[in-house]
Amino acid sequence: MRTRFIYLFMILMTTAFATRAQPKISFDVSFTEPQAHYIDVQMEIDDLSKGFVDLKMPVWAPGSYLIREFPKNVESVQARDSGSEDLKVYKIDKNTWRVENGKAKKIVVNYRVYAFEVSVRTSFVDESHAFLSPTGVFMFVDGFIDEPTEVTVTPYEGWSKISTGLEPVTGQKNTFYAENFDILFDSPIEVGNQDVFEFTAAGVKHEVAMVGGGNYDKERLKRDMASIVEESTAVFGVNPNKRYVFIVHNYASGGGGLEHLNSTVLGASRFAYSNPARYNGFLGLVAHEYFHVWNIKRLRPESLGPFNYSAENYTTNLWIAEGFTAYYDNLLVRRAGFYDESNYLRMLTNDIEAVENRPGNLIQPLSLASFDAWIKYYRPDENSANTSVSYYNKGALMGMLLDLKTLHATNGEKRLDDIMKAMYDQYYIKLNRGFTDAEFKSMAEKVAGVSIDDIYHYVNNAESIDYNKYLSYAGMRLVNQLEGTSIPDFGVRLVGNRIASVSRNSGAWNAGLNVHDELIAINGYRIDEQGNEMDRILGGASVGDEITVLVSRDGIIKEFKVTLPESKRADYVIEPMPNATKEQISIRKIWLSID
């Protein structure tokens, strides 16, 4: 009995000590100089148990695989104890500040963040509004990233609204709660006078915060965005959110999106909503980011969470996480009835052309494109098209192949939807962990009932795809409309009259023309300063012709003899096969949602 009492006492003391050892963390965010693009952050930390505390800021934003070095925007880091005595603060590495608190149990840290980069993944502040991308704003206590925190936002004078996926704290104005820093870092905050409207879909309340104005029709957006939500939810059979927030930044010309656990940030063109094609493109962006509610925010490759916010987090499976999402974005718009069959097939051929007309498709395997996203995809240069392939475009095509193969193997009973739902149920709902590449392959083969070694061959090898093998399952075929033509390949893209890129194995590539060369003349004819004359001058050339190209390279005039090889570029269309069987037509109707 005594032994048991001592044991229980020790457990209680250990628990109490562990509880005391956990710091209490909260933030106050304000904007004293929004016109100068600054965020003012005050961080309070209580119940410290050591003589120093290390504060870290993430260097990247999950969903955007590039080290962005957010600490570069931080300045004026100061700390004081509860008696307002200054404490020593110094950096020990690029994203870590050490505060020597001595015996002080509670400290207050103040710092400023410069925020003036327009994108869905970086913070931006001006006199009209503030957008906080949390990984570039909030520090965390090293070793305590799982601790809860509260954020109080003080809007600038004249700003009246706050939009965020964070939960409000009852009874505390403009104060929000995150159960841990992963949640905080996954919850962007918009502060200003945004136009806010709501709709309910799949049993979930959705808030839309429109920033920057535009010619959008709120009632139409409510209806159409709800359709996208319903179609996305139908794939998995359940919507895990209680509330969801769309933050839409409208610019003169904008695009892009970044997914979050129960919110997303979208970039859009403010006056494009009245253009049917561009409006459907916006709905495709909505579909893409909303599909991430399941695919990557919950169903994820094992290396993408828990995150290391101080370094790269490598995976070979972005072709699933992003590529399959890129397959579904247009497919969901089709299922919702915004694309007809021909428009949807055009979207697919756009992806095929983007992959097959890119020389890098034969250089970089898809799995490596994922792994090297950190150093290649988000850091493109003039040679990127020659050396790399997009895990978005080619990953989407892997989704198409797997969808068609599964439909064929199961006589239309199963498709990619069933694979994704089975993966979600197994690895998020049941096991609550990420999946390995082998586990995804195993589940796909279990659902389809056949090997998918052929698809993984295309994932792991840099080569063109036999699209017709898979399209034939739906009685369709891919046709190159340039087949049988002979088009010369000069291989130069101009910006003005300067060479911006040179295509691998083109005439310019083989002859040694360089990026940054100023194109002066072709065959003795002057190229105008805007480069508009190049295509006209080359219009009469044939494959095998030798042309004379005059350039200025670093102020030195050079002449090149360029032999024009035959272009390998293709212009594709997907069309029905003649004499397709009833079985093939049945698969086609299921695949393309044809009544």
Coordinates of C-alpha atoms in Angstrom, one line a residue:
M1 CA 0.0 0.0 0.0
R2 CA 2.8 2.4 1.0
T3 CA 4.7 1.4 -2.2
R4 CA 1.6 2.2 -4.3
F5 CA 1.2 5.5 -2.5
I6 CA 4.8 6.5 -3.2
Y7 CA 4.4 5.5 -6.8
L8 CA 1.2 7.5 -7.2
F9 CA 2.9 10.5 -5.5
M10 CA 5.8 10.3 -7.9
I11 CA 3.5 10.2 -10.9
L12 CA 1.6 13.3 -9.6
M13 CA 4.8 15.2 -8.9
T14 CA 6.2 14.3 -12.3
T15 CA 3.0 15.4 -14.0
A16 CA 2.9 18.6 -12.0
F17 CA 6.6 19.3 -12.8
A18 CA 5.9 18.6 -16.5
T19 CA 2.9 20.9 -16.4
R20 CA 4.9 23.7 -14.8
A21 CA 7.7 23.2 -17.4
Q22 CA 5.4 24.0 -20.3
P23 CA 5.6 27.7 -21.1
K24 CA 2.4 29.6 -21.7
I25 CA 2.6 31.6 -24.9
S26 CA 0.5 34.3 -26.4
F27 CA 0.8 37.0 -29.1
D28 CA -0.4 40.5 -29.7
V29 CA -0.3 41.7 -33.3
S30 CA -0.7 45.4 -34.3
F31 CA 0.2 47.8 -37.1
T32 CA 1.7 51.1 -36.1
E33 CA 3.1 51.8 -39.5
P34 CA 1.1 49.9 -42.1
Q35 CA 2.0 52.4 -44.9
A36 CA 5.7 51.3 -44.3
H37 CA 4.6 47.6 -44.4
Y38 CA 5.4 46.6 -40.9
I39 CA 3.8 44.1 -38.5
D40 CA 4.4 44.7 -34.8
V41 CA 4.5 41.5 -32.8
Q42 CA 4.5 41.1 -29.0
M43 CA 5.1 37.6 -27.6
E44 CA 4.5 36.8 -24.0
I45 CA 6.0 33.6 -22.5
D46 CA 5.2 32.5 -19.0
D47 CA 6.3 29.6 -16.7
L48 CA 9.9 29.4 -18.1
S49 CA 12.0 26.8 -16.2
K50 CA 15.5 27.5 -17.6
G51 CA 17.8 30.5 -17.7
F52 CA 17.5 31.0 -21.4
V53 CA 14.9 30.4 -24.1
D54 CA 15.4 29.9 -27.8
L55 CA 12.9 31.4 -30.2
K56 CA 12.7 30.1 -33.7
M57 CA 11.0 31.4 -36.8
P58 CA 10.2 29.0 -39.7
V59 CA 12.1 29.4 -42.9
W60 CA 9.5 28.0 -45.3
A61 CA 5.7 27.7 -45.6
P62 CA 4.2 24.2 -45.9
G63 CA 2.6 23.7 -49.3
S64 CA 5.3 25.9 -51.0
Y65 CA 8.5 23.9 -51.1
L66 CA 11.2 26.5 -51.0
I67 CA 13.4 27.8 -48.2
R68 CA 12.2 31.4 -48.2
E69 CA 14.3 32.6 -45.2
F70 CA 11.4 34.4 -43.5
P71 CA 13.8 35.6 -40.6
K72 CA 15.3 38.0 -43.1
N73 CA 12.3 40.2 -42.6
V74 CA 12.6 40.4 -38.8
E75 CA 14.1 43.4 -37.0
S76 CA 14.3 45.1 -33.6
V77 CA 14.0 41.9 -31.5
Q78 CA 13.9 43.0 -27.8
A79 CA 13.0 41.2 -24.6
R80 CA 12.2 42.2 -21.0
D81 CA 11.2 40.5 -17.8
S82 CA 7.9 41.1 -15.9
G83 CA 9.6 44.1 -14.2
S84 CA 10.4 45.7 -17.5
E85 CA 14.1 45.0 -17.2
D86 CA 15.8 44.5 -20.5
L87 CA 17.1 41.0 -21.2
K88 CA 20.0 40.0 -23.5
V89 CA 18.9 38.8 -26.9
Y90 CA 21.2 37.5 -29.6
K91 CA 21.1 35.2 -32.6
I92 CA 22.7 31.7 -32.5
D93 CA 21.8 30.8 -36.1
K94 CA 19.8 32.2 -39.0
N95 CA 16.4 31.6 -37.6
T96 CA 17.0 31.3 -33.8
W97 CA 17.1 34.1 -31.2
R98 CA 18.3 33.3 -27.7
V99 CA 16.9 35.3 -24.8
E100 CA 18.8 35.1 -21.5
N101 CA 16.0 35.3 -18.9
G102 CA 18.0 34.2 -15.9
K103 CA 15.6 33.6 -13.1
A104 CA 12.7 35.4 -14.8
K105 CA 9.7 33.0 -15.3
K106 CA 7.8 35.4 -17.5
I107 CA 9.2 37.5 -20.4
V108 CA 7.9 39.7 -23.1
V109 CA 9.5 39.7 -26.6
N110 CA 8.9 42.5 -29.1
Y111 CA 9.9 42.4 -32.8
R112 CA 8.8 43.8 -36.1
V113 CA 8.3 42.0 -39.4
Y114 CA 8.6 43.8 -42.8
A115 CA 5.8 42.5 -45.0
F116 CA 5.7 43.7 -48.6
E117 CA 5.7 40.7 -50.9
V118 CA 2.6 39.9 -53.0
S119 CA 2.0 36.2 -53.0
V120 CA -0.3 33.6 -51.4
R121 CA 2.6 32.4 -49.2
T122 CA 4.1 35.6 -47.9
S123 CA 2.8 38.4 -45.7
F124 CA 1.8 41.8 -47.1
V125 CA 0.8 45.0 -45.3
D126 CA -0.1 48.5 -46.6
E127 CA -2.5 51.2 -45.6
S128 CA -5.5 49.3 -46.9
H129 CA -5.1 45.9 -45.3
A130 CA -2.8 43.3 -43.7
F131 CA -2.3 39.7 -44.8
L132 CA -0.4 37.6 -42.3
S133 CA 1.2 34.4 -43.5
P134 CA 1.9 32.9 -40.1
T135 CA 5.2 31.0 -40.7
G136 CA 6.8 34.4 -41.6
V137 CA 5.3 36.2 -38.6
F138 CA 5.2 34.1 -35.5
M139 CA 8.1 32.6 -33.6
F140 CA 7.9 29.5 -31.5
V141 CA 9.7 28.3 -28.4
D142 CA 12.2 25.7 -29.4
G143 CA 11.1 22.3 -28.1
F144 CA 7.5 23.4 -27.4
I145 CA 5.9 23.6 -30.8
D146 CA 3.0 21.4 -29.5
E147 CA 2.0 24.0 -27.0
P148 CA -1.2 26.0 -27.4
T149 CA -1.2 29.7 -28.0
E150 CA -3.5 32.7 -28.4
V151 CA -3.2 35.5 -30.8
T152 CA -4.9 38.9 -30.2
V153 CA -5.1 41.2 -33.3
T154 CA -5.4 44.9 -33.0
P155 CA -6.6 46.2 -36.4
Y156 CA -5.2 49.5 -37.7
E157 CA -7.5 52.5 -37.4
G158 CA -10.4 52.2 -39.9
W159 CA -10.0 48.4 -40.4
S160 CA -13.0 46.5 -39.1
K161 CA -12.7 42.8 -40.1
I162 CA -10.6 39.8 -39.4
S163 CA -10.8 36.6 -41.4
T164 CA -9.0 33.5 -40.3
G165 CA -9.6 29.8 -39.8
L166 CA -8.4 30.1 -36.2
E167 CA -11.0 29.6 -33.5
P168 CA -12.2 32.8 -31.7
V169 CA -11.7 32.9 -27.9
T170 CA -15.1 33.4 -26.3
G171 CA -15.4 36.7 -24.4
Q172 CA -12.1 38.2 -25.8
K173 CA -12.3 40.6 -28.6
N174 CA -10.2 39.8 -31.7
T175 CA -8.5 37.0 -29.9
F176 CA -8.0 33.5 -31.5
Y177 CA -6.8 30.2 -30.2
A178 CA -4.5 27.5 -31.7
E179 CA -4.1 24.2 -30.0
N180 CA -0.5 24.1 -31.2
F181 CA 1.9 25.9 -33.5
D182 CA 1.3 23.6 -36.4
I183 CA -2.3 24.9 -36.3
L184 CA -1.2 28.5 -35.9
F185 CA 1.2 28.2 -38.8
D186 CA -1.6 26.7 -40.9
S187 CA -4.0 29.5 -40.3
P188 CA -3.5 32.7 -42.4
I189 CA -5.1 35.9 -41.1
E190 CA -6.6 38.7 -43.2
V191 CA -7.2 42.1 -41.5
G192 CA -8.9 45.1 -43.1
N193 CA -12.2 45.9 -44.7
Q194 CA -12.6 42.8 -46.9
D195 CA -16.0 42.0 -48.4
V196 CA -17.2 38.9 -46.5
F197 CA -20.0 36.6 -47.5
E198 CA -21.0 33.0 -46.5
F199 CA -22.5 29.9 -47.8
T200 CA -23.1 26.4 -46.5
A201 CA -22.1 23.3 -48.4
A202 CA -21.6 19.6 -47.4
G203 CA -22.9 20.6 -44.0
V204 CA -20.0 23.1 -43.4
K205 CA -20.2 26.8 -43.1
H206 CA -17.9 28.6 -45.5
E207 CA -16.7 32.2 -45.3
V208 CA -15.3 34.0 -48.3
A209 CA -13.2 37.1 -47.8
M210 CA -12.8 39.1 -51.0
V211 CA -9.9 41.6 -50.8
G212 CA -9.2 44.2 -53.5
G213 CA -12.6 44.6 -55.1
G214 CA -13.7 43.2 -58.4
N215 CA -16.6 42.5 -60.7
Y216 CA -17.6 39.2 -59.0
D217 CA -21.2 38.3 -58.4
K218 CA -21.5 37.1 -54.8
E219 CA -24.7 35.1 -55.3
R220 CA -23.2 33.3 -58.3
L221 CA -20.0 32.6 -56.3
K222 CA -22.0 31.2 -53.4
R223 CA -23.8 28.8 -55.7
D224 CA -20.9 27.8 -57.8
M225 CA -18.3 27.4 -55.0
A226 CA -20.8 25.3 -53.1
S227 CA -21.1 23.0 -56.1
I228 CA -17.3 22.6 -56.0
V229 CA -17.3 21.8 -52.3
E230 CA -20.1 19.2 -52.7
E231 CA -18.2 17.5 -55.6
S232 CA -15.0 17.4 -53.6
T233 CA -16.7 16.0 -50.5
A234 CA -18.4 13.3 -52.6
V235 CA -15.0 11.8 -53.5
F236 CA -14.2 11.1 -49.8
G237 CA -17.7 10.8 -48.4
V238 CA -17.1 13.1 -45.5
N239 CA -16.0 16.7 -44.9
P240 CA -13.7 17.0 -41.9
N241 CA -14.2 20.8 -41.4
K242 CA -16.6 22.6 -39.0
R243 CA -15.8 25.9 -40.7
Y244 CA -13.8 26.9 -43.7
V245 CA -12.4 30.2 -44.9
F246 CA -11.5 31.4 -48.4
I247 CA -9.3 34.5 -48.5
V248 CA -9.3 35.8 -52.0
H249 CA -6.8 38.5 -53.0
N250 CA -8.0 40.3 -56.2
Y251 CA -5.3 42.1 -58.2
A252 CA -5.1 43.7 -61.6
S253 CA -3.6 40.4 -62.7
G254 CA -3.3 37.6 -60.2
G255 CA -3.4 33.8 -59.6
G256 CA -2.1 31.0 -57.5
G257 CA -3.3 29.5 -54.2
L258 CA -2.0 27.9 -51.0
E259 CA -3.8 25.3 -49.1
H260 CA -4.3 25.2 -45.3
L261 CA -6.1 22.9 -42.9
N262 CA -9.4 24.7 -42.8
S263 CA -8.7 27.7 -45.1
T264 CA -7.0 28.7 -48.3
V265 CA -5.5 31.8 -49.8
L266 CA -6.3 32.5 -53.5
G267 CA -4.9 35.0 -55.9
A268 CA -7.3 36.2 -58.7
S269 CA -7.7 38.9 -61.3
R270 CA -10.3 41.4 -60.0
F271 CA -12.1 42.0 -63.4
A272 CA -11.8 38.5 -64.8
Y273 CA -15.0 37.1 -63.2
S274 CA -17.2 38.2 -66.1
N275 CA -15.0 36.3 -68.6
P276 CA -16.4 32.7 -68.9
A277 CA -13.1 30.9 -69.4
R278 CA -11.3 32.8 -66.7
Y279 CA -14.2 32.4 -64.3
N280 CA -14.1 28.6 -64.8
G281 CA -10.3 28.9 -64.3
F282 CA -11.0 30.5 -60.9
L283 CA -13.4 27.7 -60.0
G284 CA -10.6 25.3 -61.0
L285 CA -8.3 27.1 -58.5
V286 CA -11.0 26.8 -55.9
A287 CA -11.4 23.1 -56.6
H288 CA -7.6 22.5 -56.5
E289 CA -7.1 24.2 -53.1
Y290 CA -10.3 22.7 -51.6
F291 CA -9.3 19.2 -52.7
H292 CA -6.2 19.7 -50.5
V293 CA -8.6 19.6 -47.5
W294 CA -8.1 15.8 -47.9
N295 CA -5.2 15.3 -50.2
I296 CA -2.1 16.6 -48.3
K297 CA -3.6 18.4 -45.4
R298 CA -4.8 15.1 -44.0
L299 CA -3.9 12.3 -46.4
R300 CA -0.2 13.0 -46.8
P301 CA 3.2 11.5 -47.6
E302 CA 4.9 10.4 -44.4
S303 CA 7.6 13.1 -44.6
L304 CA 5.2 16.0 -44.8
G305 CA 4.3 16.2 -41.2
P306 CA 5.2 16.7 -38.5
F307 CA 7.2 19.4 -40.1
N308 CA 10.8 20.5 -39.6
Y309 CA 10.3 24.3 -40.1
S310 CA 14.0 25.0 -40.2
A311 CA 15.0 22.8 -43.1
E312 CA 13.8 21.1 -46.2
N313 CA 11.2 18.2 -45.8
Y314 CA 11.9 15.9 -48.7
T315 CA 9.4 13.6 -50.5
T316 CA 9.2 11.8 -53.8
N317 CA 5.4 11.9 -53.7
L318 CA 4.4 15.4 -54.6
W319 CA 3.1 13.9 -57.9
I320 CA 0.4 12.4 -55.7
A321 CA -0.1 15.3 -53.3
E322 CA -0.1 18.0 -55.9
G323 CA -0.3 16.2 -59.2
F324 CA -3.4 14.2 -58.3
T325 CA -5.0 17.4 -56.9
A326 CA -4.2 19.0 -60.3
Y327 CA -6.0 16.1 -62.0
Y328 CA -9.0 16.6 -59.8
D329 CA -9.3 20.4 -60.1
N330 CA -10.5 20.3 -63.7
L331 CA -12.3 17.0 -63.2
L332 CA -14.4 18.5 -60.3
V333 CA -15.2 21.5 -62.4
R334 CA -16.4 19.1 -65.1
R335 CA -18.5 17.1 -62.6
A336 CA -20.1 20.3 -61.3
G337 CA -21.2 21.0 -64.9
F338 CA -19.0 24.1 -65.6
Y339 CA -16.9 22.4 -68.3
D340 CA -18.5 20.5 -71.1
E341 CA -16.9 17.3 -72.4
S342 CA -14.8 19.1 -75.1
N343 CA -13.6 21.8 -72.8
Y344 CA -12.5 19.2 -70.2
L345 CA -10.6 17.2 -72.8
R346 CA -8.9 20.4 -73.9
M347 CA -7.7 20.9 -70.3
L348 CA -6.2 17.4 -70.4
T349 CA -4.4 18.0 -73.7
N350 CA -3.0 21.2 -72.3
D351 CA -1.3 19.1 -69.6
I352 CA -0.1 16.6 -72.1
E353 CA 1.4 19.3 -74.3
A354 CA 3.0 21.0 -71.3
V355 CA 4.7 17.7 -70.5
E356 CA 5.5 16.2 -73.9
N357 CA 6.6 19.5 -75.5
R358 CA 9.1 20.1 -72.6
P359 CA 12.6 18.8 -73.2
G360 CA 13.1 18.3 -69.5
N361 CA 10.5 15.5 -69.6
L362 CA 13.1 13.3 -71.0
I363 CA 15.7 14.4 -68.5
Q364 CA 14.1 14.4 -65.0
P365 CA 12.0 11.6 -63.6
L366 CA 8.7 12.6 -62.0
S367 CA 9.7 11.3 -58.6
L368 CA 12.9 13.3 -58.7
A369 CA 11.0 16.4 -59.7
S370 CA 9.2 16.0 -56.4
F371 CA 12.3 15.5 -54.4
D372 CA 14.1 18.4 -56.0
A373 CA 11.2 20.8 -55.7
W374 CA 13.2 22.7 -53.1
I375 CA 16.0 23.6 -55.5
K376 CA 14.4 23.4 -58.9
Y377 CA 10.6 24.0 -59.2
Y378 CA 10.5 27.2 -57.2
R379 CA 13.8 28.4 -58.5
P380 CA 13.3 28.2 -62.3
D381 CA 16.0 29.7 -64.6
E382 CA 16.4 30.1 -68.3
N383 CA 17.3 26.4 -68.7
S384 CA 14.6 24.9 -66.5
A385 CA 12.4 23.7 -69.4
N386 CA 15.4 21.7 -70.7
T387 CA 16.2 20.0 -67.5
S388 CA 13.0 19.5 -65.4
V389 CA 9.4 18.5 -65.5
S390 CA 6.4 19.7 -63.4
Y391 CA 5.1 17.3 -60.8
Y392 CA 1.8 19.2 -61.2
N393 CA 1.3 18.6 -64.9
K394 CA 2.8 15.2 -65.2
G395 CA 1.4 14.1 -61.8
A396 CA -2.0 15.1 -63.1
L397 CA -1.4 12.8 -66.0
M398 CA -0.5 9.9 -63.7
G399 CA -3.8 10.5 -62.0
M400 CA -5.6 10.2 -65.4
L401 CA -3.7 7.0 -66.2
L402 CA -4.5 5.4 -62.8
D403 CA -8.2 6.5 -63.1
L404 CA -8.6 5.0 -66.5
K405 CA -6.7 1.8 -65.6
T406 CA -8.8 1.3 -62.5
L407 CA -12.0 1.9 -64.4
H408 CA -11.0 -0.6 -67.0
A409 CA -9.8 -3.3 -64.6
T410 CA -13.0 -3.1 -62.5
N411 CA -15.4 -2.8 -65.4
G412 CA -16.3 0.7 -64.2
E413 CA -17.0 -0.3 -60.6
K414 CA -14.0 1.4 -59.1
R415 CA -11.9 4.4 -60.1
L416 CA -9.3 6.8 -58.6
D417 CA -11.9 8.2 -56.3
D418 CA -12.1 4.8 -54.6
I419 CA -8.3 4.7 -54.2
M420 CA -8.2 8.1 -52.6
K421 CA -11.0 7.4 -50.3
A422 CA -9.5 4.1 -49.2
M423 CA -6.1 5.8 -48.6
Y424 CA -7.9 8.6 -46.6
D425 CA -9.8 6.1 -44.4
Q426 CA -6.7 3.9 -43.8
Y427 CA -4.0 6.4 -43.2
Y428 CA -5.7 9.5 -41.9
I429 CA -8.9 8.2 -40.2
K430 CA -7.6 4.8 -38.9
L431 CA -3.8 5.2 -38.5
N432 CA -3.5 9.0 -38.3
R433 CA -0.2 9.0 -40.0
G434 CA 1.4 9.7 -43.4
F435 CA 1.8 7.0 -46.0
T436 CA 4.9 5.6 -47.8
D437 CA 5.2 5.3 -51.5
A438 CA 5.0 1.5 -51.2
E439 CA 1.8 1.8 -49.2
F440 CA 0.1 4.0 -51.8
K441 CA 1.1 1.6 -54.5
S442 CA -0.2 -1.4 -52.5
M443 CA -3.6 0.3 -51.8
A444 CA -4.0 1.3 -55.4
E445 CA -3.4 -2.2 -56.6
K446 CA -5.7 -3.6 -54.0
V447 CA -8.6 -1.3 -55.1
A448 CA -7.9 -1.8 -58.9
G449 CA -7.2 -5.5 -58.5
V450 CA -4.2 -5.2 -60.9
S451 CA -0.5 -4.3 -60.9
I452 CA 0.3 -0.6 -61.5
D453 CA 4.0 -1.2 -62.2
D454 CA 3.5 0.4 -65.6
I455 CA 2.4 3.6 -64.1
Y456 CA 5.3 3.6 -61.5
H457 CA 7.6 3.0 -64.4
Y458 CA 6.6 6.4 -65.8
V459 CA 6.9 8.0 -62.4
N460 CA 10.5 6.8 -61.9
N461 CA 11.8 7.1 -65.5
A462 CA 12.2 10.1 -67.7
E463 CA 10.3 9.1 -70.9
S464 CA 7.2 9.9 -72.9
I465 CA 3.9 8.2 -72.0
D466 CA 1.9 5.8 -74.1
Y467 CA -1.3 7.8 -73.6
N468 CA -3.3 5.8 -76.1
K469 CA -2.9 2.6 -74.1
Y470 CA -4.9 4.2 -71.3
L471 CA -7.2 6.4 -73.3
S472 CA -8.3 3.4 -75.3
Y473 CA -9.9 2.0 -72.2
A474 CA -12.5 4.8 -72.6
G475 CA -12.7 4.4 -76.4
M476 CA -10.6 7.6 -76.9
R477 CA -7.3 8.4 -78.6
L478 CA -4.7 11.1 -78.6
V479 CA -4.0 12.6 -82.0
N480 CA -1.1 14.8 -82.9
Q481 CA -2.5 17.4 -85.3
L482 CA 1.0 18.2 -86.5
E483 CA 1.7 14.6 -87.5
G484 CA 3.2 14.5 -91.0
T485 CA 4.1 18.1 -91.1
S486 CA 7.7 19.3 -91.2
I487 CA 8.4 22.4 -89.2
P488 CA 11.8 23.9 -88.6
D489 CA 13.0 24.4 -85.0
F490 CA 15.0 27.5 -84.4
G491 CA 14.3 27.1 -80.7
V492 CA 14.6 30.6 -79.4
R493 CA 12.2 32.6 -77.1
L494 CA 12.6 36.3 -77.1
V495 CA 11.8 39.0 -74.6
G496 CA 12.1 42.1 -76.7
N497 CA 14.9 41.3 -79.0
R498 CA 17.0 39.4 -76.4
I499 CA 17.1 35.7 -76.1
A500 CA 15.3 34.5 -73.0
S501 CA 15.6 30.7 -73.5
V502 CA 17.0 28.2 -75.9
S503 CA 15.3 24.8 -76.4
R504 CA 17.4 21.7 -76.1
N505 CA 18.5 20.1 -79.4
S506 CA 17.0 23.0 -81.4
G507 CA 19.0 24.9 -84.1
A508 CA 19.9 27.7 -81.8
W509 CA 21.0 25.2 -79.1
N510 CA 23.2 23.2 -81.5
A511 CA 24.8 26.4 -83.0
G512 CA 25.6 27.9 -79.6
L513 CA 23.3 30.9 -79.3
N514 CA 23.0 32.0 -75.7
V515 CA 20.4 33.4 -73.4
H516 CA 21.0 37.2 -73.1
D517 CA 22.3 37.4 -76.6
E518 CA 20.7 40.5 -78.4
L519 CA 19.3 39.3 -81.7
I520 CA 20.2 41.8 -84.4
A521 CA 19.4 40.1 -87.7
I522 CA 18.5 36.9 -89.5
N523 CA 19.7 36.3 -93.0
G524 CA 20.5 40.0 -93.3
Y525 CA 17.2 41.2 -92.2
R526 CA 17.0 43.5 -89.1
I527 CA 15.1 42.3 -86.0
D528 CA 13.1 45.1 -84.5
E529 CA 13.6 46.0 -80.8
Q530 CA 10.4 44.1 -79.8
G531 CA 11.4 41.0 -81.6
N532 CA 8.2 41.0 -83.6
E533 CA 10.0 40.3 -86.9
M534 CA 11.6 37.0 -86.0
D535 CA 8.7 34.8 -86.8
R536 CA 8.0 36.6 -90.1
I537 CA 11.6 36.3 -91.2
L538 CA 11.7 32.6 -90.3
G539 CA 8.3 31.9 -91.9
G540 CA 9.7 30.9 -95.2
A541 CA 12.4 28.6 -93.8
S542 CA 12.4 24.8 -94.2
V543 CA 13.8 21.9 -92.2
G544 CA 17.5 21.6 -93.1
D545 CA 18.0 25.2 -94.1
E546 CA 21.0 27.1 -92.8
I547 CA 20.3 30.6 -91.7
T548 CA 22.7 33.3 -90.7
V549 CA 22.1 34.9 -87.3
L550 CA 23.8 38.1 -86.1
V551 CA 23.8 38.8 -82.4
S552 CA 25.4 41.1 -79.9
R553 CA 26.9 39.2 -76.9
D554 CA 28.2 41.5 -74.2
G555 CA 28.8 44.2 -76.7
I556 CA 30.7 41.9 -79.2
I557 CA 29.0 41.3 -82.6
K558 CA 28.9 37.6 -83.4
E559 CA 27.7 35.7 -86.4
F560 CA 26.3 32.1 -86.3
K561 CA 25.4 29.6 -89.0
V562 CA 22.3 27.8 -87.7
T563 CA 21.0 24.6 -89.3
L564 CA 17.3 24.1 -88.6
P565 CA 16.3 20.6 -87.5
E566 CA 12.7 19.3 -87.5
S567 CA 10.6 20.4 -84.6
K568 CA 9.4 17.7 -82.3
R569 CA 6.6 19.8 -80.8
A570 CA 3.1 18.4 -81.0
D571 CA -0.4 19.9 -81.0
Y572 CA -2.7 17.3 -79.5
V573 CA -6.4 16.6 -79.4
I574 CA -8.3 13.8 -77.6
E575 CA -11.1 12.3 -79.7
P576 CA -13.3 9.3 -79.8
M577 CA -12.0 6.1 -81.4
P578 CA -13.8 4.9 -84.4
N579 CA -15.7 1.7 -83.7
A580 CA -15.3 1.9 -79.9
T581 CA -16.9 -1.0 -78.1
K582 CA -19.9 -0.7 -75.8
E583 CA -17.6 -1.5 -72.9
Q584 CA -15.3 1.3 -73.9
I585 CA -18.1 3.8 -74.3
S586 CA -19.5 2.8 -70.9
I587 CA -16.1 3.5 -69.3
R588 CA -16.0 6.8 -71.2
K589 CA -19.4 7.9 -69.8
I590 CA -18.3 7.2 -66.2
W591 CA -14.9 8.8 -66.6
L592 CA -16.3 12.0 -68.3
S593 CA -19.5 12.2 -66.3
I594 CA -21.6 11.8 -69.4
D595 CA -25.3 11.2 -68.7

